Amino acid sequence: MKISELISKGLEYLGKERFLEVIVLLEKVSCLKKEKILSSYDLELLPSIENKFFKLVEKRNKNYPLQYILGKTEFWSREFKIRKGVFIPRPETELIVEKIVDFAKGKSLTIADIGTGCGNIVISLALELPESKFFATDISSLAIEVAKENARIHGVENRITFLKGNLFEPFKKLSLKKSFDIICSNPPYIPKEDMDSIPEEVSRFEPKRALFSGRDGLKFTKKFVKLAPLYLKENGRIYIEIGDGKEKEVLSLLKGWSIKEVYKDLSQKPRVLMGEL
Ligand SMILES: C[S@@+](CC[C@H](N)C(=O)[O-])C[C@H]1O[C@@H](n2cnc3c(N)ncnc32)[C@H](O)[C@@H]1O
């Protein structure tokens, strides 16, 4: 089949608004660059490539996330490997990186990322803050494996210690109490009862442990805020991403902290909270 015919068939299945996705899927199966595909509509592709293309279109049609199909995603303008079983980074999480970089630029700090996923936050920070050192934990061994791979690809594997475990548990074992200037997290924060109201693409294919956190979505966040002071140095800071409408509840958890700030995301929703001890 010609490229033009494959594109038409792909659009028939997925809908005209997904033109770019169709091109990206063709790129994946043919190993041709986007520009070549768009300028060679009459080129005939091999039947084996056609088959692979239709398999991917079918997967995508069932809402299987594009990032899992491609095995990669973008965060903070860099490419990260991603695999099914590991949370797909979202653009709004770049706000945590932005705020920490603003504060930490030029300083030599010790920074931890709890629930690191594919390592997108901690690796972006390590690349922006060359004088600092980093630790990251995740309860998922697959996430830690992918994060280590991403750290290698970005050349920061020697500056980040990745540890598998529940919240701060791995730090306890390494006697890392009162060791950190900053601890950040983009935690699971969707209330379990919202499971049916979020897009199927998310609820069906992304790891539940990365999405949901108790009935109110705050189970992880409450533990994080309670335990972080044990691991922070004097005047240490936390940066934590919050779910929609959770600003007041999370701020109330920070009662007694000396400084609190709320940062809004691009759609003007409170998205990241900073607390200083
Ligand atoms: C919303 S994802 C965030 C991933 C990544 N930091 C990001 O911003 O894209 C939450 C992550 O927390 C991890 N996680 C969930 N519960 C945890 C726990 N109790 N201890 C450590 N990590 C946990 C999940 O495996 C998942 O990777």
XYZ file of C-alpha atoms and ligand atoms in Angstrom:
304
model
C 0.000 0.000 0.000
C 1.113 3.581 -0.652
C 1.864 5.906 2.263
C -1.151 8.055 1.270
C -3.471 5.024 1.501
C -2.063 3.991 4.890
C -2.580 7.521 6.208
C -6.203 7.540 4.974
C -6.906 4.156 6.583
C -5.284 5.263 9.849
C -7.414 8.424 9.904
C -10.535 6.385 9.170
C -9.910 4.354 12.352
C -8.589 7.027 14.672
C -10.343 10.163 13.413
C -9.089 13.093 11.331
C -7.957 15.055 14.395
C -5.286 12.401 15.036
C -3.308 13.068 11.847
C -0.062 13.663 13.752
C -0.464 10.434 15.717
C -0.944 8.507 12.462
C 2.279 10.006 11.092
C 4.148 9.190 14.317
C 2.921 5.565 14.151
C 4.066 5.347 10.522
C 7.434 6.752 11.578
C 7.700 4.055 14.257
C 6.961 1.105 11.936
C 8.770 2.305 8.796
C 11.833 3.904 10.402
C 11.333 6.791 7.940
C 11.549 10.365 9.230
C 8.336 12.423 9.476
C 9.554 14.770 6.716
C 10.197 11.824 4.368
C 6.720 10.386 5.066
C 5.035 13.731 4.405
C 6.912 14.221 1.128
C 6.582 10.652 -0.237
C 2.853 9.944 -0.350
C 3.281 7.680 -3.419
C 5.948 5.477 -1.825
C 4.852 1.831 -1.497
C 5.620 0.272 1.892
C 6.247 -3.438 2.431
C 3.278 -5.604 3.557
C 5.156 -6.436 6.784
C 5.301 -2.707 7.628
C 1.631 -2.331 6.706
C 0.746 -5.127 9.158
C 2.771 -3.584 11.958
C 1.114 -0.219 11.272
C -2.420 -1.626 11.475
C -1.587 -3.475 14.707
C -0.472 -0.214 16.297
C -3.493 1.685 14.939
C -5.728 -0.973 16.487
C -3.932 -0.647 19.841
C -4.240 3.123 19.746
C -7.900 2.797 18.793
C -8.382 0.927 22.075
C -6.889 3.945 23.887
C -3.522 2.312 24.583
C -1.312 5.363 25.348
C 0.839 6.597 22.479
C 3.836 7.005 24.811
C 3.760 3.278 25.671
C 3.576 2.405 21.958
C 6.544 4.648 21.163
C 8.458 3.716 24.336
C 9.310 7.362 24.936
C 7.933 10.702 26.069
C 9.068 14.290 26.474
C 9.578 16.183 29.723
C 11.359 19.476 30.348
C 12.296 19.468 26.612
C 14.155 16.163 26.903
C 13.331 12.629 25.824
C 12.682 9.950 28.464
C 12.230 6.218 27.949
C 8.931 4.929 29.225
C 7.423 1.455 29.565
C 3.975 0.090 30.326
C 3.830 -0.206 34.112
C 5.502 3.169 34.663
C 3.606 6.475 35.007
C 3.720 8.762 31.947
C 5.086 12.201 32.969
C 2.684 15.135 32.502
C 3.633 18.668 31.391
C 2.192 20.321 34.549
C 4.837 18.509 36.646
C 7.499 20.678 34.978
C 6.378 23.365 37.464
C 8.144 21.461 40.291
C 11.373 21.440 38.271
C 11.014 25.136 37.396
C 10.471 26.228 41.013
C 13.279 24.099 42.443
C 15.709 25.271 39.755
C 14.777 28.930 40.497
C 15.597 28.373 44.172
C 18.607 26.048 43.910
C 20.542 27.417 40.894
C 24.210 27.921 41.791
C 23.877 26.198 45.201
C 25.290 22.870 46.262
C 22.314 21.014 47.782
C 21.152 17.493 48.594
C 17.800 16.823 46.953
C 15.411 13.855 47.075
C 12.522 12.869 44.790
C 9.954 10.486 46.294
C 7.962 8.391 43.799
C 10.388 9.110 40.976
C 8.630 7.081 38.236
C 10.796 7.156 35.104
C 13.084 9.653 36.876
C 11.856 12.674 34.895
C 11.941 15.171 37.798
C 15.198 14.105 39.445
C 17.090 13.711 36.145
C 15.902 17.119 34.889
C 17.040 18.643 38.203
C 20.408 16.880 38.060
C 20.986 18.288 34.571
C 20.058 21.839 35.636
C 21.854 21.783 39.011
C 25.329 20.323 38.401
C 26.633 21.214 41.890
C 23.913 19.284 43.746
C 23.532 15.598 44.588
C 20.383 13.550 44.372
C 18.462 10.605 45.799
C 15.240 9.101 44.437
C 12.883 6.385 45.655
C 9.965 4.474 44.171
C 7.917 1.541 45.400
C 7.964 0.022 41.902
C 11.084 -1.916 40.849
C 10.166 -1.387 37.200
C 10.064 2.395 37.731
C 13.508 2.293 39.378
C 14.852 0.202 36.478
C 13.530 2.657 33.867
C 14.698 5.682 35.903
C 18.236 4.239 36.106
C 18.207 3.661 32.336
C 17.109 7.275 31.748
C 19.805 8.552 34.121
C 22.419 6.598 32.127
C 21.117 7.997 28.823
C 21.319 11.553 30.189
C 24.758 10.981 31.728
C 23.780 11.661 35.366
C 23.793 8.090 36.726
C 26.740 8.849 39.018
C 24.963 11.803 40.651
C 21.660 10.131 41.561
C 21.182 7.281 44.041
C 18.033 5.360 43.079
C 16.456 3.239 45.822
C 13.457 0.932 45.682
C 11.115 1.204 48.645
C 8.105 2.720 50.360
C 8.316 6.527 50.718
C 11.348 7.301 52.967
C 12.033 3.690 54.090
C 15.230 3.348 52.027
C 16.596 6.548 53.634
C 16.027 5.149 57.112
C 18.238 2.188 56.271
C 20.988 4.495 54.983
C 20.789 6.762 58.079
C 19.813 9.758 55.961
C 17.852 11.586 58.662
C 18.252 15.393 58.570
C 20.185 15.093 55.290
C 18.138 16.912 52.656
C 17.811 20.560 51.655
C 14.861 19.757 49.397
C 12.475 16.811 49.126
C 10.017 16.843 46.244
C 7.275 14.568 44.997
C 4.601 14.239 42.374
C 2.566 11.687 44.330
C -0.403 9.562 43.352
C -3.288 11.923 44.172
C -6.506 10.823 42.484
C -9.266 9.827 44.942
C -10.147 6.127 44.467
C -13.791 7.040 44.036
C -12.914 9.076 40.897
C -11.674 5.922 39.124
C -14.700 5.841 36.787
C -14.605 9.517 35.885
C -11.027 9.728 34.564
C -10.209 8.915 30.898
C -9.985 5.192 30.143
C -6.578 5.796 28.543
C -5.326 6.631 32.042
C -7.347 4.376 34.372
C -7.008 1.235 32.263
C -3.384 1.398 31.180
C -1.337 3.395 33.703
C -0.246 1.790 37.006
C -2.956 2.196 39.673
C -0.324 2.702 42.369
C 0.914 5.780 40.524
C -2.565 7.291 40.201
C -4.759 6.591 43.214
C -4.179 7.332 46.872
C -6.971 6.412 49.236
C -10.566 7.667 49.260
C -9.618 11.352 49.357
C -6.489 11.119 47.162
C -4.348 12.321 50.067
C -3.078 9.119 51.674
C 0.457 9.433 50.218
C 0.556 13.238 50.658
C -0.397 13.050 54.355
C 2.361 10.511 55.078
C 4.851 12.496 52.985
C 4.179 15.775 54.844
C 4.338 14.009 58.211
C 7.590 12.150 57.555
C 9.536 14.680 55.430
C 10.661 16.796 58.462
C 12.593 13.781 59.802
C 14.745 13.793 56.664
C 14.992 17.555 56.038
C 17.813 19.746 57.327
C 16.942 22.880 59.289
C 15.069 25.276 56.951
C 14.689 22.401 54.479
C 11.934 22.571 51.895
C 9.336 20.293 50.350
C 7.802 20.777 46.906
C 4.740 18.648 46.246
C 2.282 18.456 43.354
C -1.404 18.501 44.367
C -4.665 17.388 42.767
C -7.493 19.670 41.673
C -9.241 21.397 44.578
C -6.835 20.048 47.248
C -4.975 23.285 47.997
C -6.675 24.093 51.322
C -6.493 20.542 52.671
C -2.801 20.177 51.870
C -1.994 23.662 53.186
C -3.661 22.701 56.469
C -1.257 19.746 56.701
C 1.583 22.285 56.640
C 0.434 24.026 59.811
C 3.533 24.893 61.818
C 5.856 25.139 58.787
C 7.481 28.583 58.659
C 6.916 29.413 54.955
C 4.226 28.127 52.598
C 3.765 28.971 48.934
C 1.341 27.842 46.260
C 2.290 27.868 42.588
C -0.287 27.773 39.780
C 0.058 25.762 36.583
C -0.509 27.092 33.055
C -4.270 26.699 33.408
C -4.127 28.826 36.581
C -4.867 25.882 38.904
C -2.918 25.610 42.189
C -0.588 22.724 41.310
C 2.563 22.801 43.464
C 2.925 23.565 47.156
C 6.192 24.569 48.767
C 6.718 24.326 52.516
C 9.828 25.424 54.408
C 10.454 24.109 57.905
C 2.156 10.241 39.862
S 3.518 9.141 39.706
C 4.839 10.322 39.474
C 6.020 9.783 38.712
C 7.057 10.853 38.339
N 7.691 11.400 39.528
C 6.407 11.966 37.541
O 6.314 13.079 38.057
O 6.005 11.746 36.399
C 3.734 8.579 41.361
C 4.885 7.616 41.579
O 4.924 7.279 42.971
C 5.211 5.910 43.124
N 4.685 5.506 44.429
C 3.403 5.243 44.781
N 3.328 4.928 46.086
C 4.589 4.983 46.579
C 5.165 4.775 47.870
N 4.422 4.442 48.905
N 6.498 4.930 48.011
C 7.273 5.274 46.956
N 6.786 5.487 45.711
C 5.466 5.358 45.523
C 4.550 5.255 41.927
O 5.121 3.997 41.654
C 4.782 6.304 40.835
O 5.972 6.050 40.153
